[in-house]
């Protein structure tokens, strides 16, 4: 009898020990998963702060020769990444201009007609578009824009980024609008306002938080894209505002510097700037999402 | 009247998605035809020879398909021991607590880091470690690329699985607790079986991400046109060979690269479709 009881208590003990060990294991590995983020941030900040100065924003990328002479003389690298900053603004700005109205309209259509067969097809295709690897989107923009126009261009780059942003904006708009209480729409219609007015004066403003958050996240997602831009915007060593000309961007410059041993010091400050912008966008998105919660 | 125009324009916007997809398929298939006519689809896919020299020109995709499979699956395998604990931590142990939202937002930040910065980190911080471990002399290869890919897909795998874990009904878990089960037993016998297919779906989606990742892999895999000799070997993935060789390509080579893009598109589409189907079944049940 006593024997029996004692084995059962050791059994319970064993189970409790196992439970404790599993808990410790899960906590340790969950925290280990966060370590790479801090390692990457440390790498970028500690190597990037040196060249993170005023010139980074006011001068274009130096030529390989100038950089080499500066290195030989032990001076800091001359120049900055102004051409990349303006290029990113141009390419991403154009993509925003293309996708926001279109994405909003498609999102509204899907949320208002969710039962229709057609919108199920569109929904499915939107998911399909969202899954396309960015390099493949680069190929498509190359075939659609670069080939017919005969030149790499900011326009081609922004077409690529638009194809990436569009599904994200459609989805966030659709999901936000679906979460709005039906009463909003019914009340608007009952007061006699037109369907158009209900959408623009009631639904969109009430869903502002979710939609705006989705847009910000989409922007931050495409901001660091390199692969599709290599195939479309190509890069340029000067500031360019002509959408039909090859244009640089911050990630493209990082790629260029990485391939040029003389310019290598600039990769870290460029990465630092890119990370700061992306994290700030994410942070604003989070605040907006919390403040404007439906 | 105004409403009609508005409704028509909404519909027209939705049609754009249809046109976009059709246009994408048309562009990819149309430009791939040249290489498929030359070698046949199966001939192109099953040939491991990639030789762009003008005299002996020959193009086959097998090396890159194998390179993609090696890196993506090894990355998935490496990411599980980290992403599953994150999912359990945020979706089960500390569900709804402040610490869970802190951990999940920190892990989510990993998803915001651009691929090219991951590449730099892999090159400067991890490559020396890989060399010191004696994996191979240069550090480049499937092993290095997979480690970085694994880190990149952790947030995708963990945030979705944690959502599925937190959807497990409380009364089922409470029932198990009242029978005297410990927490890990509840996780093993109740939570994971119920959330299982959702967790699998999140890993399939993460795999889809890993298959298409370009810049980090391009910077780390070594860029050789051969089937990687295991984890220590170097190679190329479908995405990285496009990134590397698209710039100077024309004629048959350009068509071959676009055909690889088409294959990549089809593979990722199928993978995403499977994941979506699993999740749809879950939400319907």
Coordinates of C-alpha atoms in Angstrom, one line a residue:
Chain A
X1 CA 0.0 0.0 0.0
X2 CA 2.6 2.5 1.1
X3 CA 4.7 1.5 -1.9
X4 CA 1.8 2.4 -4.2
X5 CA 1.3 5.8 -2.8
X6 CA 5.0 6.7 -2.9
X7 CA 5.3 5.7 -6.6
X8 CA 2.3 7.9 -7.4
X9 CA 3.8 10.9 -5.7
X10 CA 7.1 10.4 -7.5
X11 CA 5.0 10.2 -10.7
X12 CA 3.4 13.5 -9.8
X13 CA 6.7 15.0 -9.0
X14 CA 8.1 13.9 -12.3
X15 CA 5.2 15.5 -14.1
X16 CA 5.7 18.7 -12.2
X17 CA 9.4 18.7 -13.0
X18 CA 8.7 18.1 -16.7
X19 CA 6.2 21.0 -16.6
X20 CA 8.7 23.3 -15.0
X21 CA 11.4 22.3 -17.5
X22 CA 9.0 22.9 -20.4
X23 CA 8.2 26.3 -19.0
X24 CA 11.9 27.3 -18.7
X25 CA 12.6 25.9 -22.1
X26 CA 9.9 27.9 -23.7
X27 CA 10.8 31.1 -22.0
X28 CA 14.5 30.7 -22.9
X29 CA 13.9 30.0 -26.5
X30 CA 11.3 32.7 -26.8
X31 CA 13.8 35.2 -25.5
X32 CA 16.5 33.8 -27.8
X33 CA 14.3 34.5 -30.7
X34 CA 14.5 38.2 -29.9
X35 CA 18.3 38.3 -29.7
X36 CA 18.9 38.6 -33.5
X37 CA 17.0 41.9 -33.6
X38 CA 19.3 43.4 -31.0
X39 CA 22.4 42.0 -32.6
X40 CA 21.4 43.5 -35.9
X41 CA 20.5 46.8 -34.3
X42 CA 23.8 46.8 -32.5
X43 CA 25.7 46.0 -35.7
X44 CA 24.0 48.8 -37.7
X45 CA 24.1 51.4 -35.0
X46 CA 27.7 50.8 -33.8
X47 CA 29.1 50.8 -37.3
X48 CA 26.7 53.4 -38.8
X49 CA 26.8 56.3 -36.4
X50 CA 30.2 57.5 -37.5
X51 CA 29.1 58.5 -41.0
X52 CA 25.6 59.5 -39.8
X53 CA 26.0 63.2 -40.2
X54 CA 24.7 66.2 -42.1
X55 CA 26.4 65.3 -45.3
X56 CA 24.5 62.0 -45.5
X57 CA 21.4 64.1 -46.3
X58 CA 22.9 66.9 -48.4
X59 CA 25.4 65.2 -50.7
X60 CA 25.1 62.5 -53.3
X61 CA 27.0 59.3 -53.2
X62 CA 30.8 59.8 -53.8
X63 CA 32.6 58.3 -56.7
X64 CA 34.6 55.2 -56.0
X65 CA 37.9 57.2 -56.7
X66 CA 37.1 60.1 -54.3
X67 CA 36.2 57.5 -51.6
X68 CA 39.4 55.7 -52.2
X69 CA 41.6 58.8 -51.8
X70 CA 39.7 59.7 -48.6
X71 CA 40.4 56.2 -47.2
X72 CA 44.1 56.4 -48.1
X73 CA 44.4 59.7 -46.3
X74 CA 42.4 58.4 -43.4
X75 CA 39.6 61.0 -43.8
X76 CA 35.9 60.2 -43.5
X77 CA 34.2 59.2 -46.7
X78 CA 33.1 62.3 -48.6
X79 CA 29.5 62.5 -49.7
X80 CA 26.2 61.1 -48.6
X81 CA 23.1 59.4 -49.9
X82 CA 21.0 62.3 -51.1
X83 CA 20.4 60.7 -54.5
X84 CA 19.1 57.6 -52.6
X85 CA 16.8 59.6 -50.3
X86 CA 15.3 61.6 -53.1
X87 CA 14.9 58.5 -55.2
X88 CA 13.2 56.6 -52.5
X89 CA 10.8 59.5 -52.0
X90 CA 10.1 59.7 -55.7
X91 CA 9.6 55.9 -56.2
X92 CA 7.7 55.2 -53.1
X93 CA 5.7 58.5 -53.4
X94 CA 4.6 57.5 -56.9
X95 CA 3.6 54.1 -55.7
X96 CA 1.5 55.6 -52.9
X97 CA -0.1 57.9 -55.5
X98 CA -1.0 54.9 -57.7
X99 CA -2.2 52.5 -55.0
X100 CA -4.1 54.5 -52.4
X101 CA -7.2 55.4 -54.4
X102 CA -7.2 52.1 -56.2
X103 CA -6.6 50.0 -53.1
X104 CA -9.4 51.9 -51.2
X105 CA -11.9 51.4 -54.0
X106 CA -11.2 47.7 -54.3
X107 CA -11.3 47.3 -50.5
X108 CA -14.7 49.1 -50.4
X109 CA -16.0 47.0 -53.3
X110 CA -14.9 43.8 -51.5
X111 CA -16.4 44.7 -48.1
X112 CA -19.7 45.9 -49.7
X113 CA -20.1 42.9 -52.0
X114 CA -18.6 40.1 -49.9
X115 CA -21.2 37.6 -50.8
X116 CA -20.9 37.9 -54.6
X117 CA -19.0 35.3 -56.5
X118 CA -17.0 37.9 -58.4
X119 CA -15.7 39.4 -55.2
X120 CA -14.7 36.0 -54.0
X121 CA -12.6 35.6 -57.1
X122 CA -11.1 39.1 -56.6
X123 CA -10.4 38.3 -53.0
X124 CA -8.6 35.1 -54.0
X125 CA -6.5 36.9 -56.6
X126 CA -5.6 39.6 -54.1
X127 CA -4.2 36.8 -51.9
X128 CA -2.4 35.4 -54.8
X129 CA -0.8 38.8 -55.6
X130 CA 0.3 39.2 -52.0
X131 CA 2.2 36.0 -52.1
X132 CA 4.3 36.8 -55.3
X133 CA 8.0 37.0 -54.4
X134 CA 9.3 40.5 -54.9
X135 CA 11.9 39.5 -57.5
X136 CA 9.2 38.1 -59.7
X137 CA 7.4 41.4 -59.4
X138 CA 10.6 43.0 -60.6
X139 CA 10.6 40.9 -63.7
X140 CA 7.0 41.8 -64.4
X141 CA 7.6 45.6 -64.1
X142 CA 10.6 45.1 -66.3
X143 CA 8.5 43.4 -69.0
X144 CA 5.7 45.9 -68.6
X145 CA 7.5 49.2 -68.3
X146 CA 11.3 49.0 -68.8
X147 CA 11.1 47.0 -72.1
X148 CA 8.4 49.1 -73.8
X149 CA 9.8 52.4 -72.7
X150 CA 13.3 51.3 -73.5
X151 CA 14.9 52.6 -70.3
X152 CA 15.2 51.7 -66.6
X153 CA 13.2 54.3 -64.7
X154 CA 11.7 55.5 -61.4
X155 CA 8.3 54.8 -63.0
X156 CA 9.1 51.1 -63.5
X157 CA 10.3 50.9 -59.9
X158 CA 7.2 52.4 -58.6
X159 CA 5.0 50.1 -60.7
X160 CA 6.8 47.2 -59.1
X161 CA 6.3 48.6 -55.6
X162 CA 2.7 49.4 -56.4
X163 CA 2.0 45.8 -57.2
X164 CA 3.4 44.9 -53.8
X165 CA 1.5 47.5 -51.9
X166 CA -1.9 47.1 -53.6
X167 CA -2.9 43.8 -52.0
X168 CA -1.9 45.0 -48.6
X169 CA -4.0 48.2 -48.8
X170 CA -6.9 46.3 -50.3
X171 CA -6.9 43.8 -47.4
X172 CA -6.5 46.3 -44.6
X173 CA -9.3 48.5 -46.1
X174 CA -11.6 45.5 -46.6
X175 CA -11.0 44.1 -43.1
X176 CA -11.4 47.4 -41.4
X177 CA -14.7 48.2 -43.2
X178 CA -16.1 44.8 -42.4
X179 CA -15.5 45.4 -38.7
X180 CA -17.6 48.5 -38.7
X181 CA -21.1 48.0 -37.1
X182 CA -23.8 47.7 -39.7
X183 CA -25.8 50.3 -37.9
X184 CA -23.4 53.0 -39.1
X185 CA -24.3 52.4 -42.7
X186 CA -28.0 51.8 -41.9
X187 CA -28.3 55.0 -39.9
X188 CA -26.7 57.0 -42.7
X189 CA -29.0 55.5 -45.4
X190 CA -32.1 56.0 -43.1
X191 CA -31.3 59.7 -42.8
X192 CA -31.6 59.8 -46.6
X193 CA -28.0 60.3 -47.5
X194 CA -26.7 58.8 -50.7
X195 CA -24.7 55.7 -50.9
X196 CA -21.7 57.7 -52.0
X197 CA -22.0 60.0 -49.1
X198 CA -22.4 57.1 -46.6
X199 CA -19.2 55.6 -47.9
X200 CA -17.1 58.8 -47.9
X201 CA -18.6 60.6 -44.9
X202 CA -19.3 57.8 -42.6
X203 CA -17.6 54.5 -43.4
X204 CA -14.2 55.7 -44.5
X205 CA -13.8 58.3 -41.6
X206 CA -14.9 55.7 -39.0
X207 CA -12.4 53.1 -40.4
X208 CA -9.7 55.7 -40.7
X209 CA -7.5 54.2 -38.1
X210 CA -7.3 50.7 -39.6
X211 CA -7.0 51.9 -43.1
X212 CA -4.3 54.4 -42.3
X213 CA -2.4 51.8 -40.3
X214 CA -2.5 49.4 -43.3
X215 CA -1.2 52.1 -45.6
X216 CA 1.7 53.0 -43.3
X217 CA 2.7 49.3 -42.9
X218 CA 2.5 48.8 -46.7
X219 CA 4.8 51.8 -47.2
X220 CA 7.3 50.6 -44.6
X221 CA 7.2 47.1 -46.1
X222 CA 8.2 48.3 -49.6
X223 CA 10.6 51.0 -48.5
X224 CA 13.4 48.6 -47.9
X225 CA 12.8 46.6 -51.1
X226 CA 15.9 46.1 -53.2
X227 CA 15.4 43.2 -55.6
X228 CA 12.5 44.5 -57.7
X229 CA 14.3 47.9 -58.0
X230 CA 17.5 46.3 -59.3
X231 CA 15.5 45.1 -62.2
X232 CA 13.5 48.3 -62.8
X233 CA 14.9 51.6 -61.3
X234 CA 18.6 50.4 -61.7
X235 CA 20.1 53.3 -59.7
X236 CA 21.7 56.7 -60.6
X237 CA 24.7 58.6 -59.2
X238 CA 22.9 61.9 -59.2
X239 CA 19.7 63.3 -57.8
X240 CA 17.0 62.6 -60.4
X241 CA 13.4 63.8 -60.4
X242 CA 12.5 62.6 -63.9
X243 CA 10.3 59.6 -63.6
X244 CA 11.4 58.3 -67.0
X245 CA 15.1 58.2 -66.0
X246 CA 17.0 55.6 -64.0
X247 CA 16.8 56.5 -60.3
X248 CA 18.5 55.4 -57.1
X249 CA 17.0 54.5 -53.8
X250 CA 18.5 53.9 -50.3
X251 CA 18.4 50.1 -50.5
X252 CA 19.9 50.2 -54.1
X253 CA 22.7 52.4 -52.8
X254 CA 23.4 49.9 -49.9
X255 CA 23.7 47.2 -52.6
X256 CA 26.0 49.4 -54.6
X257 CA 28.2 50.3 -51.7
X258 CA 28.4 46.6 -50.6
X259 CA 29.8 45.7 -54.0
X260 CA 32.5 48.5 -53.9
X261 CA 35.2 48.1 -51.3
X262 CA 36.0 51.8 -51.3
X263 CA 32.5 52.8 -50.3
X264 CA 31.8 50.0 -47.8
X265 CA 31.8 52.4 -44.8
X266 CA 28.7 54.1 -46.1
X267 CA 26.5 50.9 -46.0
X268 CA 26.0 51.1 -42.3
X269 CA 24.9 54.7 -42.0
X270 CA 22.5 54.1 -45.0
X271 CA 21.1 51.0 -43.3
X272 CA 20.8 53.0 -40.1
X273 CA 18.8 55.7 -41.8
X274 CA 16.6 53.1 -43.5
X275 CA 15.9 51.2 -40.3
X276 CA 15.1 54.4 -38.4
X277 CA 12.5 55.4 -41.1
X278 CA 11.0 51.9 -41.2
X279 CA 10.7 51.6 -37.4
X280 CA 9.3 55.1 -37.0
X281 CA 6.6 54.3 -39.6
X282 CA 5.8 51.0 -37.7
X283 CA 5.6 53.0 -34.5
X284 CA 3.3 55.6 -35.9
X285 CA 1.1 52.8 -37.3
X286 CA 0.9 51.3 -33.9
X287 CA -0.1 54.6 -32.2
X288 CA -2.7 55.3 -34.9
X289 CA -4.1 51.8 -34.6
X290 CA -4.5 52.2 -30.8
X291 CA -5.8 55.8 -30.9
X292 CA -8.4 55.3 -33.6
X293 CA -9.6 51.9 -32.6
X294 CA -13.1 51.1 -33.8
Chain B
X1 CA -26.9 58.9 -60.8
X2 CA -23.9 59.8 -58.7
X3 CA -24.3 56.6 -56.8
X4 CA -24.4 54.6 -60.0
X5 CA -21.2 56.1 -61.2
X6 CA -19.6 55.4 -57.8
X7 CA -20.7 51.8 -57.8
X8 CA -19.5 51.3 -61.4
X9 CA -16.1 52.8 -60.5
X10 CA -15.8 50.5 -57.4
X11 CA -16.5 47.6 -59.7
X12 CA -14.0 48.8 -62.3
X13 CA -11.4 49.1 -59.6
X14 CA -12.0 45.5 -58.6
X15 CA -11.6 44.5 -62.3
X16 CA -8.1 46.0 -62.1
X17 CA -7.0 43.1 -59.9
X18 CA -8.3 40.6 -62.5
X19 CA -6.4 42.4 -65.3
X20 CA -3.3 42.7 -63.1
X21 CA -3.2 38.9 -62.5
X22 CA -3.9 38.1 -66.1
X23 CA -1.2 40.6 -67.2
X24 CA 1.3 39.1 -64.8
X25 CA 0.6 35.6 -66.1
X26 CA 0.7 36.8 -69.7
X27 CA 4.1 38.5 -69.2
X28 CA 5.7 35.6 -67.4
X29 CA 4.4 32.9 -69.7
X30 CA 4.9 34.9 -72.9
X31 CA 8.5 35.6 -72.1
X32 CA 9.2 32.0 -70.9
X33 CA 8.0 30.4 -74.1
X34 CA 11.3 30.8 -75.9
X35 CA 13.2 28.7 -73.4
X36 CA 10.4 26.1 -73.1
X37 CA 10.2 25.7 -76.9
X38 CA 14.0 25.2 -76.9
X39 CA 14.2 22.6 -74.2
X40 CA 10.6 21.6 -73.3
X41 CA 9.3 22.3 -69.8
X42 CA 10.5 19.1 -68.3
X43 CA 13.8 19.3 -70.1
X44 CA 14.4 22.8 -68.6
X45 CA 13.3 21.8 -65.1
X46 CA 15.3 18.6 -65.0
X47 CA 18.6 19.9 -66.4
X48 CA 21.2 20.9 -63.9
X49 CA 23.5 22.5 -66.5
X50 CA 23.6 26.3 -66.6
X51 CA 26.2 27.6 -69.0
X52 CA 25.8 31.1 -70.4
X53 CA 29.0 31.0 -72.5
X54 CA 28.1 31.8 -76.1
X55 CA 29.6 28.8 -77.7
X56 CA 28.2 26.1 -75.3
X57 CA 25.1 28.0 -74.2
X58 CA 22.8 25.7 -72.2
X59 CA 20.2 26.5 -69.6
X60 CA 18.5 24.3 -67.0
X61 CA 16.8 25.2 -63.7
X62 CA 17.4 22.1 -61.6
X63 CA 20.4 23.5 -59.7
X64 CA 18.5 26.5 -58.6
X65 CA 15.4 24.5 -57.7
X66 CA 17.4 22.3 -55.5
X67 CA 19.2 25.3 -54.0
X68 CA 15.9 26.9 -53.2
X69 CA 14.5 23.7 -51.6
X70 CA 17.7 23.1 -49.5
X71 CA 17.8 26.7 -48.1
X72 CA 14.1 27.1 -47.6
X73 CA 13.5 23.7 -45.8
X74 CA 16.6 24.0 -43.7
X75 CA 15.6 27.5 -42.7
X76 CA 12.1 26.2 -41.8
X77 CA 13.6 23.5 -39.7
X78 CA 15.9 26.0 -37.9
X79 CA 13.1 28.4 -37.2
X80 CA 10.7 26.0 -35.5
X81 CA 12.6 25.7 -32.2
X82 CA 12.4 29.5 -31.8
X83 CA 9.1 30.4 -33.3
X84 CA 7.1 27.7 -31.6
X85 CA 8.3 28.8 -28.1
X86 CA 7.5 32.4 -29.1
X87 CA 4.0 31.3 -30.1
X88 CA 3.4 29.4 -26.9
X89 CA 4.8 32.3 -24.8
X90 CA 2.6 34.9 -26.3
X91 CA -0.5 32.7 -27.2
X92 CA -0.6 30.4 -24.2
X93 CA 1.6 31.1 -21.1
X94 CA 1.2 34.9 -21.1
X95 CA -1.8 35.3 -23.3
X96 CA -3.2 38.8 -23.0
X97 CA -0.4 39.9 -20.6
X98 CA 1.7 43.0 -21.2
X99 CA 4.9 40.9 -21.5
X100 CA 3.3 38.9 -24.3
X101 CA 2.6 42.0 -26.3
X102 CA 6.1 43.3 -25.7
X103 CA 7.7 40.0 -26.9
X104 CA 5.4 39.8 -29.9
X105 CA 6.0 43.3 -31.0
X106 CA 9.8 42.9 -30.6
X107 CA 9.7 39.7 -32.7
X108 CA 7.5 41.4 -35.2
X109 CA 10.1 44.1 -35.7
X110 CA 12.3 41.4 -37.2
X111 CA 9.8 41.3 -40.1
X112 CA 10.3 45.0 -40.7
X113 CA 14.1 44.8 -41.3
X114 CA 14.8 44.9 -45.0
X115 CA 16.2 41.8 -46.6
X116 CA 19.4 43.6 -47.7
X117 CA 20.2 44.6 -44.1
X118 CA 19.8 40.9 -43.1
X119 CA 22.3 40.2 -45.9
X120 CA 24.8 42.7 -44.4
X121 CA 24.4 41.2 -41.0
X122 CA 24.9 37.7 -42.3
X123 CA 27.9 38.7 -44.2
X124 CA 29.7 40.7 -41.5
X125 CA 28.5 39.1 -38.3
X126 CA 27.6 35.5 -39.0
X127 CA 30.0 34.6 -41.8
X128 CA 33.0 34.7 -39.5
X129 CA 31.1 32.5 -37.0
X130 CA 30.3 30.0 -39.7
X131 CA 34.0 30.0 -40.8
X132 CA 35.1 29.5 -37.2
X133 CA 32.7 26.6 -36.8
X134 CA 34.5 24.9 -39.7
X135 CA 31.5 24.5 -41.9
X136 CA 33.4 25.7 -45.0
X137 CA 36.3 27.9 -45.8
X138 CA 34.6 31.0 -47.2
X139 CA 31.5 30.8 -45.0
X140 CA 29.2 31.3 -47.9
X141 CA 26.7 28.7 -48.8
X142 CA 23.4 27.0 -48.0
X143 CA 24.2 26.9 -44.3
X144 CA 24.8 30.6 -43.8
X145 CA 21.9 31.6 -46.0
X146 CA 19.5 29.3 -44.2
X147 CA 20.4 30.6 -40.8
X148 CA 19.6 34.2 -41.8
X149 CA 16.4 33.0 -43.6
X150 CA 15.4 31.2 -40.4
X151 CA 15.7 34.5 -38.5
X152 CA 13.7 36.3 -41.2
X153 CA 10.7 34.0 -41.1
X154 CA 10.4 33.6 -37.3
X155 CA 7.9 36.5 -37.0
X156 CA 5.7 35.1 -39.8
X157 CA 5.6 31.6 -38.3
X158 CA 5.2 32.8 -34.7
X159 CA 2.6 35.5 -34.9
X160 CA 0.1 33.4 -36.8
X161 CA 0.6 30.3 -34.7
X162 CA 0.2 32.3 -31.6
X163 CA -3.2 33.6 -32.9
X164 CA -4.4 30.0 -33.5
X165 CA -3.1 29.0 -30.1
X166 CA -5.0 31.8 -28.3
X167 CA -8.2 30.8 -30.1
X168 CA -8.3 27.4 -28.4
X169 CA -11.5 27.4 -26.3
X170 CA -10.8 28.0 -22.6
X171 CA -13.3 25.5 -21.3
X172 CA -11.5 22.6 -23.0
X173 CA -8.2 23.7 -21.3
X174 CA -10.0 24.2 -18.0
X175 CA -11.5 20.7 -18.3
X176 CA -8.0 19.2 -18.7
X177 CA -6.7 21.3 -15.7
X178 CA -9.5 20.1 -13.5
X179 CA -8.5 16.5 -14.3
X180 CA -5.1 17.4 -12.8
X181 CA -3.2 17.9 -16.0
X182 CA -0.1 20.1 -15.9
X183 CA 0.3 23.1 -18.2
X184 CA 2.7 21.3 -20.6
X185 CA 0.3 18.4 -20.7
X186 CA -2.6 20.7 -21.6
X187 CA -0.4 22.2 -24.3
X188 CA 0.5 18.8 -25.7
X189 CA -2.8 17.1 -25.4
X190 CA -5.3 19.9 -25.9
X191 CA -3.9 23.2 -27.3
X192 CA -1.5 21.8 -30.0
X193 CA -3.9 19.2 -31.3
X194 CA -6.7 21.8 -31.7
X195 CA -4.5 24.6 -33.1
X196 CA -2.3 22.1 -34.9
X197 CA -3.5 22.6 -38.5
X198 CA -3.4 26.3 -38.0
X199 CA 0.1 26.1 -36.8
X200 CA 1.0 23.9 -39.8
X201 CA -0.6 26.6 -42.0
X202 CA 1.6 29.3 -40.5
X203 CA 4.7 27.3 -41.1
X204 CA 3.7 26.7 -44.7
X205 CA 3.2 30.4 -45.2
X206 CA 6.6 31.0 -43.6
X207 CA 8.1 28.5 -46.0
X208 CA 6.5 30.5 -48.9
X209 CA 8.3 33.5 -47.6
X210 CA 11.6 31.7 -47.5
X211 CA 11.3 30.4 -51.0
X212 CA 11.0 33.9 -52.5
X213 CA 13.5 35.8 -50.4
X214 CA 16.1 37.3 -52.6
X215 CA 18.6 39.9 -51.3
X216 CA 19.9 38.2 -48.2
X217 CA 20.2 34.9 -49.9
X218 CA 22.0 36.4 -52.9
X219 CA 24.6 38.0 -50.6
X220 CA 25.2 34.8 -48.6
X221 CA 24.7 31.6 -50.7
X222 CA 27.9 31.9 -52.8
X223 CA 26.3 32.2 -56.2
X224 CA 27.6 29.2 -58.0
X225 CA 25.6 27.5 -60.8
X226 CA 25.5 24.0 -59.4
X227 CA 23.4 21.8 -57.2
X228 CA 24.6 22.6 -53.6
X229 CA 26.6 19.7 -52.2
X230 CA 24.6 19.5 -49.0
X231 CA 24.5 22.2 -46.3
X232 CA 28.2 23.0 -46.6
X233 CA 28.0 23.6 -50.3
X234 CA 27.5 26.8 -52.2
X235 CA 24.8 27.3 -54.9
X236 CA 22.1 29.7 -56.0
X237 CA 18.4 29.8 -55.4
X238 CA 15.8 30.6 -58.0
X239 CA 15.4 34.1 -56.6
X240 CA 19.2 34.7 -56.3
X241 CA 20.1 33.6 -59.8
X242 CA 17.5 36.1 -61.2
X243 CA 18.9 38.9 -59.0
X244 CA 22.5 38.1 -60.0
X245 CA 22.2 37.5 -63.7
X246 CA 19.2 39.5 -64.9
X247 CA 21.1 42.7 -65.4
X248 CA 23.4 41.4 -68.2
X249 CA 21.0 38.9 -69.7
X250 CA 19.3 38.9 -73.1
X251 CA 18.0 36.4 -75.6
X252 CA 17.7 32.9 -74.5
X253 CA 19.3 33.6 -71.1
X254 CA 16.7 36.3 -70.3
X255 CA 14.0 33.9 -71.3
X256 CA 15.5 31.2 -69.1
X257 CA 15.6 33.6 -66.1
X258 CA 12.0 34.7 -66.6
X259 CA 11.0 31.0 -66.9
X260 CA 12.6 30.5 -63.5
X261 CA 10.6 33.5 -62.2
X262 CA 7.4 31.8 -63.6
X263 CA 8.3 28.6 -61.8
X264 CA 8.9 30.5 -58.6
X265 CA 5.6 32.2 -59.0
X266 CA 3.8 28.9 -59.5
X267 CA 5.5 27.2 -56.5
X268 CA 4.8 30.1 -54.1
X269 CA 1.2 30.4 -55.3
X270 CA 0.6 26.7 -54.7
X271 CA 2.2 26.9 -51.2
X272 CA 0.2 29.9 -50.3
X273 CA -3.0 28.3 -51.6
X274 CA -2.5 25.2 -49.5
X275 CA -1.9 27.3 -46.4
X276 CA -5.0 29.5 -47.1
X277 CA -7.2 26.3 -47.7
X278 CA -6.1 24.9 -44.3
X279 CA -6.9 28.2 -42.6
X280 CA -10.3 28.5 -44.3
X281 CA -11.3 25.1 -43.2
X282 CA -10.4 26.1 -39.6
X283 CA -12.4 29.3 -39.6
X284 CA -15.4 27.4 -41.1
X285 CA -15.3 24.7 -38.4

